[in-house]
């Protein structure tokens, strides 16, 4: 792929971005390719070292704040006609609550997912607290001469320590997975905002 093919493909993938940011990004990749060519790489190798236009576009979208993309998307392309303004006002009792409901549902889902992760961490902390209590009670029961009960309490404490470790691993995996899911959703939303009709 030549430099111009790469830059044209990148420009096409970023066509819905604000023009200033799009051209800055394209200029950045143009300079990267030219720098590699100045260092002795041929044009094909310089472009290949950067990756595909899709990878470059994805990285640019990750680095672009959502606010800029939303502003570009909602910025009116033309002045609204009088009938369009009237339609927006008359339809507001319908579309405003629907929009608010959609936003609330998304936020509630976000809160519920994080609440589940926090709950698993809380159960894990309780297991570790019970482990400490089991060890303390082991010594108390040993001094009281109740060796059988002391061993049962120690065994329960060790069992809870194992459950706590498993919960720690699970909670960490869930938290990492949730963060990855949120990043993918944000990137997908950005891709939707950049797409042109």
Tab-separated table of C-alpha atoms in Angstrom:
chain	number	residue	atom	x	y	z
A	1	UNK	CA	0.000	0.000	0.000
A	2	UNK	CA	1.347	3.416	-0.902
A	3	UNK	CA	1.381	6.431	1.353
A	4	UNK	CA	-1.463	8.082	-0.559
A	5	UNK	CA	-3.604	4.935	-0.518
A	6	UNK	CA	-3.074	4.630	3.239
A	7	UNK	CA	-3.908	8.291	3.891
A	8	UNK	CA	-6.969	8.213	1.607
A	9	UNK	CA	-8.267	5.087	3.375
A	10	UNK	CA	-7.641	6.727	6.745
A	11	UNK	CA	-9.404	9.911	5.634
A	12	UNK	CA	-12.399	7.833	4.545
A	13	UNK	CA	-12.535	6.002	7.899
A	14	UNK	CA	-12.423	9.323	9.777
A	15	UNK	CA	-14.858	11.202	7.539
A	16	UNK	CA	-17.308	11.930	10.376
A	17	UNK	CA	-14.718	13.509	12.671
A	18	UNK	CA	-14.360	17.253	13.050
A	19	UNK	CA	-12.344	18.396	9.995
A	20	UNK	CA	-9.564	20.024	12.031
A	21	UNK	CA	-8.912	16.916	14.158
A	22	UNK	CA	-9.177	14.643	11.121
A	23	UNK	CA	-6.578	16.608	9.153
A	24	UNK	CA	-4.258	16.818	12.191
A	25	UNK	CA	-4.423	13.037	12.554
A	26	UNK	CA	-3.802	12.475	8.856
A	27	UNK	CA	-0.859	14.911	8.937
A	28	UNK	CA	0.556	13.016	11.925
A	29	UNK	CA	0.458	9.707	10.044
A	30	UNK	CA	1.840	11.361	6.900
A	31	UNK	CA	4.810	12.613	8.930
A	32	UNK	CA	5.316	9.171	10.461
A	33	UNK	CA	5.490	7.576	7.023
A	34	UNK	CA	7.799	10.289	5.683
A	35	UNK	CA	10.092	9.966	8.730
A	36	UNK	CA	10.412	6.224	8.132
A	37	UNK	CA	11.138	6.862	4.459
A	38	UNK	CA	13.830	9.400	5.404
A	39	UNK	CA	15.376	6.743	7.659
A	40	UNK	CA	15.853	4.529	4.605
A	41	UNK	CA	12.682	2.434	4.397
A	42	UNK	CA	10.905	2.215	1.079
A	43	UNK	CA	7.332	3.519	0.856
A	44	UNK	CA	5.665	0.092	1.129
A	45	UNK	CA	7.712	-0.877	4.199
A	46	UNK	CA	7.136	2.506	5.857
A	47	UNK	CA	3.378	2.151	5.450
A	48	UNK	CA	3.403	-1.504	6.544
A	49	UNK	CA	5.327	-0.614	9.724
A	50	UNK	CA	2.520	1.699	10.810
A	51	UNK	CA	-0.208	-0.908	10.381
A	52	UNK	CA	-3.506	-0.827	8.577
A	53	UNK	CA	-5.675	2.263	8.149
A	54	UNK	CA	-8.298	0.538	10.308
A	55	UNK	CA	-5.818	0.154	13.177
A	56	UNK	CA	-4.752	3.786	12.830
A	57	UNK	CA	-8.386	4.965	12.773
A	58	UNK	CA	-9.179	2.906	15.861
A	59	UNK	CA	-6.234	4.409	17.723
A	60	UNK	CA	-7.261	7.924	16.694
A	61	UNK	CA	-10.810	7.288	17.888
A	62	UNK	CA	-9.533	5.962	21.219
A	63	UNK	CA	-7.528	9.163	21.700
A	64	UNK	CA	-10.303	11.538	20.599
A	65	UNK	CA	-12.549	12.757	23.412
A	66	UNK	CA	-16.197	11.751	23.097
A	67	UNK	CA	-17.281	15.375	23.585
A	68	UNK	CA	-15.618	16.474	20.328
A	69	UNK	CA	-17.308	13.708	18.378
A	70	UNK	CA	-20.720	14.435	19.872
A	71	UNK	CA	-20.358	18.176	19.180
A	72	UNK	CA	-19.476	17.419	15.562
A	73	UNK	CA	-22.405	15.031	15.226
A	74	UNK	CA	-25.062	17.304	16.732
A	75	UNK	CA	-23.801	20.508	15.172
A	76	UNK	CA	-26.496	21.615	12.739
A	77	UNK	CA	-25.458	21.406	9.113
A	78	UNK	CA	-28.108	23.966	8.187
A	79	UNK	CA	-30.651	26.199	9.862
A	80	UNK	CA	-33.802	24.432	10.972
A	81	UNK	CA	-36.974	25.286	9.127
A	82	UNK	CA	-39.941	26.650	11.080
A	83	UNK	CA	-41.948	23.433	10.638
A	84	UNK	CA	-39.012	21.400	12.001
A	85	UNK	CA	-38.821	23.573	15.117
A	86	UNK	CA	-42.581	23.272	15.629
A	87	UNK	CA	-42.343	19.492	15.197
A	88	UNK	CA	-39.552	19.312	17.777
A	89	UNK	CA	-41.559	21.342	20.267
A	90	UNK	CA	-44.824	19.479	19.683
A	91	UNK	CA	-43.061	16.100	19.833
A	92	UNK	CA	-41.056	16.998	22.959
A	93	UNK	CA	-43.557	15.383	25.350
A	94	UNK	CA	-42.850	12.133	23.541
A	95	UNK	CA	-39.154	12.181	22.669
A	96	UNK	CA	-37.770	13.923	25.788
A	97	UNK	CA	-39.058	11.253	28.245
A	98	UNK	CA	-37.967	8.475	25.881
A	99	UNK	CA	-34.481	9.934	25.627
A	100	UNK	CA	-34.297	10.463	29.399
A	101	UNK	CA	-35.485	6.878	29.971
A	102	UNK	CA	-32.849	5.494	27.627
A	103	UNK	CA	-30.114	7.447	29.406
A	104	UNK	CA	-31.340	6.301	32.825
A	105	UNK	CA	-31.473	2.650	31.701
A	106	UNK	CA	-27.893	2.799	30.418
A	107	UNK	CA	-26.660	4.451	33.617
A	108	UNK	CA	-28.579	1.937	35.757
A	109	UNK	CA	-27.018	-0.952	33.859
A	110	UNK	CA	-23.582	0.577	34.389
A	111	UNK	CA	-24.204	0.988	38.135
A	112	UNK	CA	-25.593	-2.555	38.480
A	113	UNK	CA	-22.577	-4.120	36.774
A	114	UNK	CA	-20.131	-2.256	39.007
A	115	UNK	CA	-22.280	-3.046	42.058
A	116	UNK	CA	-21.920	-6.751	41.316
A	117	UNK	CA	-18.147	-6.442	41.179
A	118	UNK	CA	-18.085	-4.443	44.436
A	119	UNK	CA	-20.345	-7.064	46.064
A	120	UNK	CA	-17.931	-9.847	45.149
A	121	UNK	CA	-15.088	-7.835	46.668
A	122	UNK	CA	-17.181	-7.333	49.835
A	123	UNK	CA	-17.850	-11.084	50.150
A	124	UNK	CA	-14.142	-11.721	49.623
A	125	UNK	CA	-13.274	-9.257	52.409
A	126	UNK	CA	-15.796	-10.978	54.689
A	127	UNK	CA	-14.161	-14.356	53.962
A	128	UNK	CA	-10.743	-12.988	54.900
A	129	UNK	CA	-12.175	-11.392	58.063
A	130	UNK	CA	-13.701	-14.751	59.026
A	131	UNK	CA	-10.327	-16.384	58.407
A	132	UNK	CA	-8.671	-14.000	60.870
A	133	UNK	CA	-11.483	-14.589	63.374
A	134	UNK	CA	-11.071	-18.358	62.924
A	135	UNK	CA	-7.366	-18.185	63.684
A	136	UNK	CA	-7.961	-16.034	66.773
A	137	UNK	CA	-10.731	-18.362	67.987
A	138	UNK	CA	-8.490	-21.371	67.344
A	139	UNK	CA	-6.084	-20.110	69.995
A	140	UNK	CA	-8.910	-19.150	72.360
A	141	UNK	CA	-10.452	-22.631	72.096
A	142	UNK	CA	-7.017	-24.289	72.480
A	143	UNK	CA	-6.404	-22.395	75.735
A	144	UNK	CA	-9.901	-23.362	76.877
A	145	UNK	CA	-9.033	-27.017	76.295
A	146	UNK	CA	-11.528	-27.607	73.473
A	147	UNK	CA	-9.110	-28.950	70.860
A	148	UNK	CA	-11.791	-30.529	68.663
A	149	UNK	CA	-13.752	-27.298	68.329
A	150	UNK	CA	-10.505	-25.377	67.800
A	151	UNK	CA	-9.537	-27.631	64.869
A	152	UNK	CA	-12.999	-27.271	63.316
A	153	UNK	CA	-12.802	-23.478	63.577
A	154	UNK	CA	-9.268	-23.476	62.126
A	155	UNK	CA	-10.404	-25.679	59.237
A	156	UNK	CA	-13.355	-23.376	58.550
A	157	UNK	CA	-10.994	-20.386	58.595
A	158	UNK	CA	-8.640	-22.049	56.112
A	159	UNK	CA	-11.600	-22.977	53.900
A	160	UNK	CA	-12.826	-19.375	53.939
A	161	UNK	CA	-9.310	-18.160	53.091
A	162	UNK	CA	-9.358	-20.388	50.003
A	163	UNK	CA	-12.827	-19.156	49.026
A	164	UNK	CA	-11.639	-15.574	49.538
A	165	UNK	CA	-8.653	-16.127	47.237
A	166	UNK	CA	-10.905	-17.616	44.554
A	167	UNK	CA	-13.274	-14.671	44.906
A	168	UNK	CA	-10.336	-12.271	44.637
A	169	UNK	CA	-9.249	-13.859	41.361
A	170	UNK	CA	-12.826	-13.858	40.071
A	171	UNK	CA	-13.505	-10.274	41.116
A	172	UNK	CA	-10.278	-9.064	39.492
A	173	UNK	CA	-11.148	-10.887	36.272
A	174	UNK	CA	-14.683	-9.457	36.334
A	175	UNK	CA	-13.409	-5.925	36.937
A	176	UNK	CA	-10.885	-6.189	34.097
A	177	UNK	CA	-13.525	-7.655	31.805
A	178	UNK	CA	-15.958	-4.876	32.684
A	179	UNK	CA	-13.356	-2.193	32.003
A	180	UNK	CA	-12.585	-3.848	28.650
A	181	UNK	CA	-16.305	-4.035	27.838
A	182	UNK	CA	-16.757	-0.350	28.642
A	183	UNK	CA	-13.770	0.578	26.450
A	184	UNK	CA	-15.181	-1.495	23.563
A	185	UNK	CA	-18.602	0.110	23.992
A	186	UNK	CA	-17.063	3.599	24.000
A	187	UNK	CA	-15.055	2.789	20.871
A	188	UNK	CA	-18.172	1.389	19.185
A	189	UNK	CA	-20.104	4.526	20.105
A	190	UNK	CA	-17.309	6.698	18.722
A	191	UNK	CA	-17.337	4.677	15.486
A	192	UNK	CA	-21.093	5.279	15.205
A	193	UNK	CA	-20.606	9.006	15.756
A	194	UNK	CA	-17.883	9.200	13.103
A	195	UNK	CA	-19.884	7.298	10.493
A	196	UNK	CA	-21.540	9.487	7.870
A	197	UNK	CA	-24.958	8.817	6.413
